[in-house]
mmCIF file of C-alpha atoms in Angstrom:
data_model
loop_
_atom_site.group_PDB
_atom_site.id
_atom_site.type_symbol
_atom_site.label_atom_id
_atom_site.label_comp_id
_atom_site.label_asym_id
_atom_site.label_seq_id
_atom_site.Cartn_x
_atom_site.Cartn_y
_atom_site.Cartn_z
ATOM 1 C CA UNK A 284 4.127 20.016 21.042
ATOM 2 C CA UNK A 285 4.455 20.148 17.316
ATOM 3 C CA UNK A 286 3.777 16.945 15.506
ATOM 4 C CA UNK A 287 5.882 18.556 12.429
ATOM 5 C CA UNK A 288 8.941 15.888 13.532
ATOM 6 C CA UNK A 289 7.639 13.213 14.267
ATOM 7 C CA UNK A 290 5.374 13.093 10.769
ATOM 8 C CA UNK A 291 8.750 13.310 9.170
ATOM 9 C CA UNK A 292 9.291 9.668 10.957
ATOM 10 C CA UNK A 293 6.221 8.313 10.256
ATOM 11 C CA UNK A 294 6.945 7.691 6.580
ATOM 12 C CA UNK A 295 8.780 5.048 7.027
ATOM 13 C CA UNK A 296 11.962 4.810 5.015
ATOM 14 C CA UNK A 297 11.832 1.513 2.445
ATOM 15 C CA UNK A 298 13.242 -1.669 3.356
ATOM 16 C CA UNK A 299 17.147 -1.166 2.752
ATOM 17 C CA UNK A 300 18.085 -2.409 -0.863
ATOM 18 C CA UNK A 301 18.973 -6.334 -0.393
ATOM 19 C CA UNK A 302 22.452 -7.485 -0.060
ATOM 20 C CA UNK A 303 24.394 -10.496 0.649
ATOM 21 C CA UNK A 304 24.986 -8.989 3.878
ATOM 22 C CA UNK A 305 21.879 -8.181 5.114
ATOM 23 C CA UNK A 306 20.355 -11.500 4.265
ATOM 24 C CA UNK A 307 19.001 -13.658 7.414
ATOM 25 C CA UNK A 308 20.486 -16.693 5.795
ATOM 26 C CA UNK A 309 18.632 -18.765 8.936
ATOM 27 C CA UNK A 310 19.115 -22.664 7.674
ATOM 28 C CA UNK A 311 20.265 -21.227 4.083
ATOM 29 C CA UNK A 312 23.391 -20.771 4.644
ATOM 30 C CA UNK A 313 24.879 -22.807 1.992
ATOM 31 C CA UNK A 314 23.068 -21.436 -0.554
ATOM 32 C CA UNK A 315 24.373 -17.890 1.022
ATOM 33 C CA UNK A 316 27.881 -19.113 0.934
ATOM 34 C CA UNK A 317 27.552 -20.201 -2.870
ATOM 35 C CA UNK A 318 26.091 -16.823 -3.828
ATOM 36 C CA UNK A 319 29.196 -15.299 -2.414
ATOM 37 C CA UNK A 320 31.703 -17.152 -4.111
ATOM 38 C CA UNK A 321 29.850 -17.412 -7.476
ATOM 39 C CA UNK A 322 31.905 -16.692 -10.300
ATOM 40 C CA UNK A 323 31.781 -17.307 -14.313
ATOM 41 C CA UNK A 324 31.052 -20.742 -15.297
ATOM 42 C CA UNK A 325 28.920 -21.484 -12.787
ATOM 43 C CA UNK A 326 25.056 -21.355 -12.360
ATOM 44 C CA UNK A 327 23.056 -21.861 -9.237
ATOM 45 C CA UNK A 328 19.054 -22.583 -8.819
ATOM 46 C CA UNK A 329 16.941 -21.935 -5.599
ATOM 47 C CA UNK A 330 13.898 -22.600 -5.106
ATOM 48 C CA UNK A 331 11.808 -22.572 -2.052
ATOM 49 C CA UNK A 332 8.382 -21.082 -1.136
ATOM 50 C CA UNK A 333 7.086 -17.450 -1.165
ATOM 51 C CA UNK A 334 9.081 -15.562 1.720
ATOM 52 C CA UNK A 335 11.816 -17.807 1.798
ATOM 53 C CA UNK A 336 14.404 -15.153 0.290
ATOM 54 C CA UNK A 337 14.533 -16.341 -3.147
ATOM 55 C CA UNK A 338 14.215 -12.748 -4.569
ATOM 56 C CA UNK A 339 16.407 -10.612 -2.142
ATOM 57 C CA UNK A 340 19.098 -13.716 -2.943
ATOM 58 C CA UNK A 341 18.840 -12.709 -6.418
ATOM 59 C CA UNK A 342 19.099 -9.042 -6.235
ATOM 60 C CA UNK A 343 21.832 -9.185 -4.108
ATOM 61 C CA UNK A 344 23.686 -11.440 -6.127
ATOM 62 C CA UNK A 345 23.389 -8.563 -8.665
ATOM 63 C CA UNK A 346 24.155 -5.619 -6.377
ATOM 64 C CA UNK A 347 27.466 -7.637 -6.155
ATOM 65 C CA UNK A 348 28.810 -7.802 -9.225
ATOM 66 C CA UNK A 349 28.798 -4.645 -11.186
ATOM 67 C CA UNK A 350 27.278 -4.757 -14.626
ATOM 68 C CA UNK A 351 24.823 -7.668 -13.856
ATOM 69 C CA UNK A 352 21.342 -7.981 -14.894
ATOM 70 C CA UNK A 353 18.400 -9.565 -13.092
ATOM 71 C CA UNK A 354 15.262 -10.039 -15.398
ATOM 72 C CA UNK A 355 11.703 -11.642 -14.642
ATOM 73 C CA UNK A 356 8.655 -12.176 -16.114
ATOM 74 C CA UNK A 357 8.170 -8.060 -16.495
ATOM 75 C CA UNK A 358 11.229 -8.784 -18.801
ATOM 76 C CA UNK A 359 10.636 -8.472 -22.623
ATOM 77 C CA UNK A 360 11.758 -12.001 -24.413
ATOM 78 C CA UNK A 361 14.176 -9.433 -27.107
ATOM 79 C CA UNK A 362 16.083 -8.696 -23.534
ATOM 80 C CA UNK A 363 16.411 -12.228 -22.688
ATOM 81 C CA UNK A 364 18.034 -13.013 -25.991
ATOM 82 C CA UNK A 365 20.356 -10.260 -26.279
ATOM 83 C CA UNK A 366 22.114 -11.687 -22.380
ATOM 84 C CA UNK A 367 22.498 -14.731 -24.760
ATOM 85 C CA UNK A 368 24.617 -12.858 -26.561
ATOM 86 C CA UNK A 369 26.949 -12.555 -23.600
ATOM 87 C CA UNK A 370 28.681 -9.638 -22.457
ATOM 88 C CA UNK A 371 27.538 -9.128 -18.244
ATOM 89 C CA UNK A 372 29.311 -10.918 -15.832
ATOM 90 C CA UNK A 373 26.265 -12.265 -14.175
ATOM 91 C CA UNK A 374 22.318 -13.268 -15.548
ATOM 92 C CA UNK A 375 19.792 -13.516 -12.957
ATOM 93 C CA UNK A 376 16.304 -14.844 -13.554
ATOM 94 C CA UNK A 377 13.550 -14.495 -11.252
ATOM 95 C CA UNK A 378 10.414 -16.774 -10.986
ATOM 96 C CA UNK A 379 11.190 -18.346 -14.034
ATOM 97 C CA UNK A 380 8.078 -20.221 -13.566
ATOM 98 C CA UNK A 381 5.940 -17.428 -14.743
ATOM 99 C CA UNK A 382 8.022 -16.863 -18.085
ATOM 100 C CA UNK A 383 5.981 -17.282 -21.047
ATOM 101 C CA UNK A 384 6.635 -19.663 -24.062
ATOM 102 C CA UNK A 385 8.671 -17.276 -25.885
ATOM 103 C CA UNK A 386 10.438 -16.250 -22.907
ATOM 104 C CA UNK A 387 11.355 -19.576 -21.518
ATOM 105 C CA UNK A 388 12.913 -19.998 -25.307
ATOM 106 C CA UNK A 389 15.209 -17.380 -24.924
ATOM 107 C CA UNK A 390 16.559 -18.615 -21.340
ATOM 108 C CA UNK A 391 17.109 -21.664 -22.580
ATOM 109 C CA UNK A 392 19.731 -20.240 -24.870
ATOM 110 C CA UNK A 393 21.323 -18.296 -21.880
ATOM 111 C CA UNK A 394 21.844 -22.142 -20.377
ATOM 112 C CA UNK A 395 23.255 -22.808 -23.788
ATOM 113 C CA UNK A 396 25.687 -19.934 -24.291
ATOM 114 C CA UNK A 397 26.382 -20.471 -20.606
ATOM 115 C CA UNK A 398 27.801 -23.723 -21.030
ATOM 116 C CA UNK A 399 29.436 -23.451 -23.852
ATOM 117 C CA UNK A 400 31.242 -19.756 -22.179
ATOM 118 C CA UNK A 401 31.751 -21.684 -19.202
ATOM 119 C CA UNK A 402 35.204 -23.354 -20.106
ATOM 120 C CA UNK A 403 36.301 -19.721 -20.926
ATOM 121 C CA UNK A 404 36.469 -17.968 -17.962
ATOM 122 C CA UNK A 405 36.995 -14.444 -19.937
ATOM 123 C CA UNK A 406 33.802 -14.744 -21.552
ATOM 124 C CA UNK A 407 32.189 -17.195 -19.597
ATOM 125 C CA UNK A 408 29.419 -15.394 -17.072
ATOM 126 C CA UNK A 409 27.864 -16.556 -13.703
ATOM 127 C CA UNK A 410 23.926 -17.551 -14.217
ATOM 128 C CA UNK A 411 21.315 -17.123 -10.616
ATOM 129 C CA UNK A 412 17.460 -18.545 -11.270
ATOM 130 C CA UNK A 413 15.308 -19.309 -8.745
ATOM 131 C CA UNK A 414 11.306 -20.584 -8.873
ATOM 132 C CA UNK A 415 8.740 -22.078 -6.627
ATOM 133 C CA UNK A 416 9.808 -25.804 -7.150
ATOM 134 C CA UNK A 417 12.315 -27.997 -7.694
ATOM 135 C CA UNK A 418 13.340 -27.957 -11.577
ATOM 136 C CA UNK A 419 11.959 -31.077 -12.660
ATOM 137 C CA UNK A 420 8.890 -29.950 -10.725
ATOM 138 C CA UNK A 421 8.398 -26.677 -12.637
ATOM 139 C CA UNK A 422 5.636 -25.981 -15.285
ATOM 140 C CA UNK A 423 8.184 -25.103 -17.806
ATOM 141 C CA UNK A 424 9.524 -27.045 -21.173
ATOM 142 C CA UNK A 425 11.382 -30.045 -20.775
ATOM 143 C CA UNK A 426 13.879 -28.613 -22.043
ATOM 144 C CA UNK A 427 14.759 -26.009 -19.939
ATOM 145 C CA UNK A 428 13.626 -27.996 -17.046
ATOM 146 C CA UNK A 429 16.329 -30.109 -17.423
ATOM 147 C CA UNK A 430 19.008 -26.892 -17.348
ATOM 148 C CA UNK A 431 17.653 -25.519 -14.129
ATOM 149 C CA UNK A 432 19.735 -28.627 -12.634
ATOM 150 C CA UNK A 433 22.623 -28.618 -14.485
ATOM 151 C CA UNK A 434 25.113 -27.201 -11.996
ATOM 152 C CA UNK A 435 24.236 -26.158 -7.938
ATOM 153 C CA UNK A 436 20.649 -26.134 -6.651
ATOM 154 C CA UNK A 437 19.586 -24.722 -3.250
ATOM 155 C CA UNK A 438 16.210 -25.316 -1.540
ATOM 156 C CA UNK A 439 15.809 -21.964 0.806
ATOM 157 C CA UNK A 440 13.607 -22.337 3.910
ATOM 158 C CA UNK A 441 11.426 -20.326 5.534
ATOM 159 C CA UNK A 442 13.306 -18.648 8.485
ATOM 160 C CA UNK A 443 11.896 -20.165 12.045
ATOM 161 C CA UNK A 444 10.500 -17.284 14.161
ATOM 162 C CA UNK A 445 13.352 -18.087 16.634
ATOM 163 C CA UNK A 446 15.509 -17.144 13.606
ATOM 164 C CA UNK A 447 13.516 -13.740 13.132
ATOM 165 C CA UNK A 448 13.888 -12.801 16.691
ATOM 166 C CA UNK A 449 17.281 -13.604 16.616
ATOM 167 C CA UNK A 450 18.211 -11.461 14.209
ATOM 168 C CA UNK A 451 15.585 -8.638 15.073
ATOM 169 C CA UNK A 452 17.674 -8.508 18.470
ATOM 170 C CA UNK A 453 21.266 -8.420 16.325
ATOM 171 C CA UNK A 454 19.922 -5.878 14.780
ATOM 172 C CA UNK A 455 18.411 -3.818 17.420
ATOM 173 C CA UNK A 456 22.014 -4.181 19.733
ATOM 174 C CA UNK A 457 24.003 -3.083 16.152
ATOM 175 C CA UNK A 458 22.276 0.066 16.426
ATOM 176 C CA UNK A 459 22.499 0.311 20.392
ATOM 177 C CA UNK A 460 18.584 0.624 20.695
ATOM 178 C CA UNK A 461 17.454 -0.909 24.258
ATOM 179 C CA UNK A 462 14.665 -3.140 22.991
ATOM 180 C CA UNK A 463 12.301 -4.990 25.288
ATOM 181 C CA UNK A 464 12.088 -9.022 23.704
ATOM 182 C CA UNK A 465 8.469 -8.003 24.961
ATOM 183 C CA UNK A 466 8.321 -5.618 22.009
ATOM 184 C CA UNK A 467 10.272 -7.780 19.227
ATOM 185 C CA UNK A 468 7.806 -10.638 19.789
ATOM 186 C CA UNK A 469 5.111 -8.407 19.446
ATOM 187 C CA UNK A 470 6.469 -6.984 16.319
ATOM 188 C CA UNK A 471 6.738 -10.555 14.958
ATOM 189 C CA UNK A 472 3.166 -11.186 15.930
ATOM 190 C CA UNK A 473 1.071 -8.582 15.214
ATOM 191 C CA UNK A 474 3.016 -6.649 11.952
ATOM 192 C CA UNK A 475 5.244 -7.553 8.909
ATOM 193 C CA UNK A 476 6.560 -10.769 8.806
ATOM 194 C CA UNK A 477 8.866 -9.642 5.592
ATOM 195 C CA UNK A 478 13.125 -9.368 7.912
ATOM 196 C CA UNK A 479 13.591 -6.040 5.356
ATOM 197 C CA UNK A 480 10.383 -4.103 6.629
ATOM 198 C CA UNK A 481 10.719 -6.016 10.153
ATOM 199 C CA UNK A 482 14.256 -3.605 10.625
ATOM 200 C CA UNK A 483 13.140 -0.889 8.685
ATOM 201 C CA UNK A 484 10.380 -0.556 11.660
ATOM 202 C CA UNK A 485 13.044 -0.805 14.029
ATOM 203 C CA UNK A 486 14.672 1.954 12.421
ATOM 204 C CA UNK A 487 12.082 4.189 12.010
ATOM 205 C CA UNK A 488 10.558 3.402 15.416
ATOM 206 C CA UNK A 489 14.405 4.777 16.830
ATOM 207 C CA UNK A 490 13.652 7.815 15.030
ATOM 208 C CA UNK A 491 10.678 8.435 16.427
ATOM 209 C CA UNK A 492 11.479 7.949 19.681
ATOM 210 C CA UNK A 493 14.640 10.282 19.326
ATOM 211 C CA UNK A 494 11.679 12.864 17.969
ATOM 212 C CA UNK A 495 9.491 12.502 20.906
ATOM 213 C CA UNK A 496 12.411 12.676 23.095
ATOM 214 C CA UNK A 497 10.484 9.202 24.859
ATOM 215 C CA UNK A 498 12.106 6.126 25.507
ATOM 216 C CA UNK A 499 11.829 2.798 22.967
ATOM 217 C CA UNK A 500 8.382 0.905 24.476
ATOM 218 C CA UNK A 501 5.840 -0.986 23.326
ATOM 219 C CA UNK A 502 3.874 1.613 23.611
ATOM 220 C CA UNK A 503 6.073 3.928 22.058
ATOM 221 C CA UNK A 504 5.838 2.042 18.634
ATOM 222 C CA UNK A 505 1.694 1.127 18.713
ATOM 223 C CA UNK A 506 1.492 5.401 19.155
ATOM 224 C CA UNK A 507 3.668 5.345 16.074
ATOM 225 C CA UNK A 508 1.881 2.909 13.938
ATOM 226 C CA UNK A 509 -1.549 4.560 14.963
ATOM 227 C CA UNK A 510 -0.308 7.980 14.008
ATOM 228 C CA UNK A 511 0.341 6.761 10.260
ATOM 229 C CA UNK A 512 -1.846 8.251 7.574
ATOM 230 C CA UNK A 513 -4.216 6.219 6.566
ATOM 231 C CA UNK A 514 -4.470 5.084 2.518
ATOM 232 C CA UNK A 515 -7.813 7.109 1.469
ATOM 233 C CA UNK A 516 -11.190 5.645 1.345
ATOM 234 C CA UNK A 517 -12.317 4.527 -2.019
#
C-alpha cells in the first residue's frame, strides 16, 4: 500500500489559531466571561503560571476585535508609544514581566492615556496584560506595578486533568470520532499536555485513520506518531 497519504497526515496541521471559543476556560471562567464582554474603558490583568492560558487569552481577545494589537517583549519600545497615542480599539500586552526599562516606560503611558480615554467611550480603548504574578508581585517599576491593578484582575489556573479529558472527549464527540477514554488518557499521559496541540492530534489522528481506511485505536495513533519524520541528527 502506498504510504503517499498517509505522509500527507503525518504533518500535523498547527494548533488552530486561539479564540475565545476554543479556550478550555476549566476554573477560569470568569476571567473568560470578562474577556468577552470587554469593551473601551476597561482594562483587565491575568496572571497565572506557565500553561495556564494566559497567552491564548490574549490573542484571542485580539482575534476579537478587529484592528487590535497584541505586543510583547519582541515588541520595539517606539511601537509601544505610538498605541499611546490611541487609535485601536484594544492594547494587549503579553508577559509584561520581561519588558525592559524603556519598554515598561512606554506601557505605563498606555495606562495613562487609557484612563484618561476611558470616560470617552469614542476614543477610549479596551487594555488586556497578563504576567507570571500578581501585580504588586511583578519585577517591574512601581509605577506601573501599581496600574496592572487598577481595574479587573484574573488569576488563571492550571486546568485539572479531569478538565483536559473532559474536553478532549467534547471534542472528540463534536467531530463524531469513536474514541476509546483508554486512548484520551493515554494521550494526556504520554504526549502534549498544551489543549491546542492535544486536539490538533485528535484531528490529525482522524485523518489518518480515514487514510488507512483502519479504525481510531490506540494503536492506530502510536503507528502514527512512530511514522513521523524524525528532526535530523546534529
Amino acid at each position: 500500500m502506498s504510504n503517499q497519504a498517509p505522509q500527507l497526515l503525518l504533518d500535523i496541521l498547527p494548533a488552530p489559531a486561539p479564540t475565545l471559543d476554543n479556550f478550555i476556560a476549566g476554573g477560569n471562567g470568569e476571567a473568560l466571561a470578562a474577556l468577552r464582554g470587554i469593551g473601551p474603558g476597561r482594562a483587565i490583568y491575568l496572571w497565572g503560571p506557565a500553561g495556564s492560558g494566559r497567552s491564548h487569552l490574549l490573542a484571542a481577545a485580539v482575534r476579537a476585535h478587529p484592528g487590535a494589537v497584541l505586543c510583547g517583549a519582541a515588541t520595539p519600545a517606539r511601537e509601544f508609544v505610538a498605541l499611546a497615542e490611541g487609535g485601536v480599539p484594544l492594547v494587549a500586552i503579553d508577559d509584561v514581566g520581561r519588558l525592559d526599562e524603556r519598554q515598561q516606560a512606554a506601557v505605563f503611558g498606555i495606562y495613562n492615556r487609557w484612563r484618561e480615554s476611558a470616560a470617552a467611550e469614542q476614543r477610549g480603548f479596551a487594555l488586556v496584560v497578563a504576567g507570571d504574578s500578581a501585580p504588586l508581585r511583578m519585577p517591574l517599576r512601581e509605577d506601573l506595578r501599581t496600574r496592572l491593578g487598577w481595574d479587573l484582575v484574573f488569576r488563571l489556573d492550571l486546568l485539572s486533568d479531569a478538565d483536559k479529558l473532559a474536553a478532549l472527549h467534547a471534542h472528540a464527540a463534536a467531530r463524531s470520532l469513536d474514541v476509546t477514554p483508554e486512548l484520551l488518557e493515554w494521550l494526556l499521559t504520554r504526549h502534549a499536555r498544551d489543549m491546542r496541540q492535544l486536539t490538533a492530534l485528535l484531528d490529525a489522528l482522524d485523518r489518518y485513520s480515514l487514510a488507512t481506511k483502519r479504525p481510531i485505536t490506540l494503536p492506530l495513533l502510536k503507528t502514527m506518531l512512530a511514522a513521523q519524520p524524525r528532526p535530523p541528527a546534529d
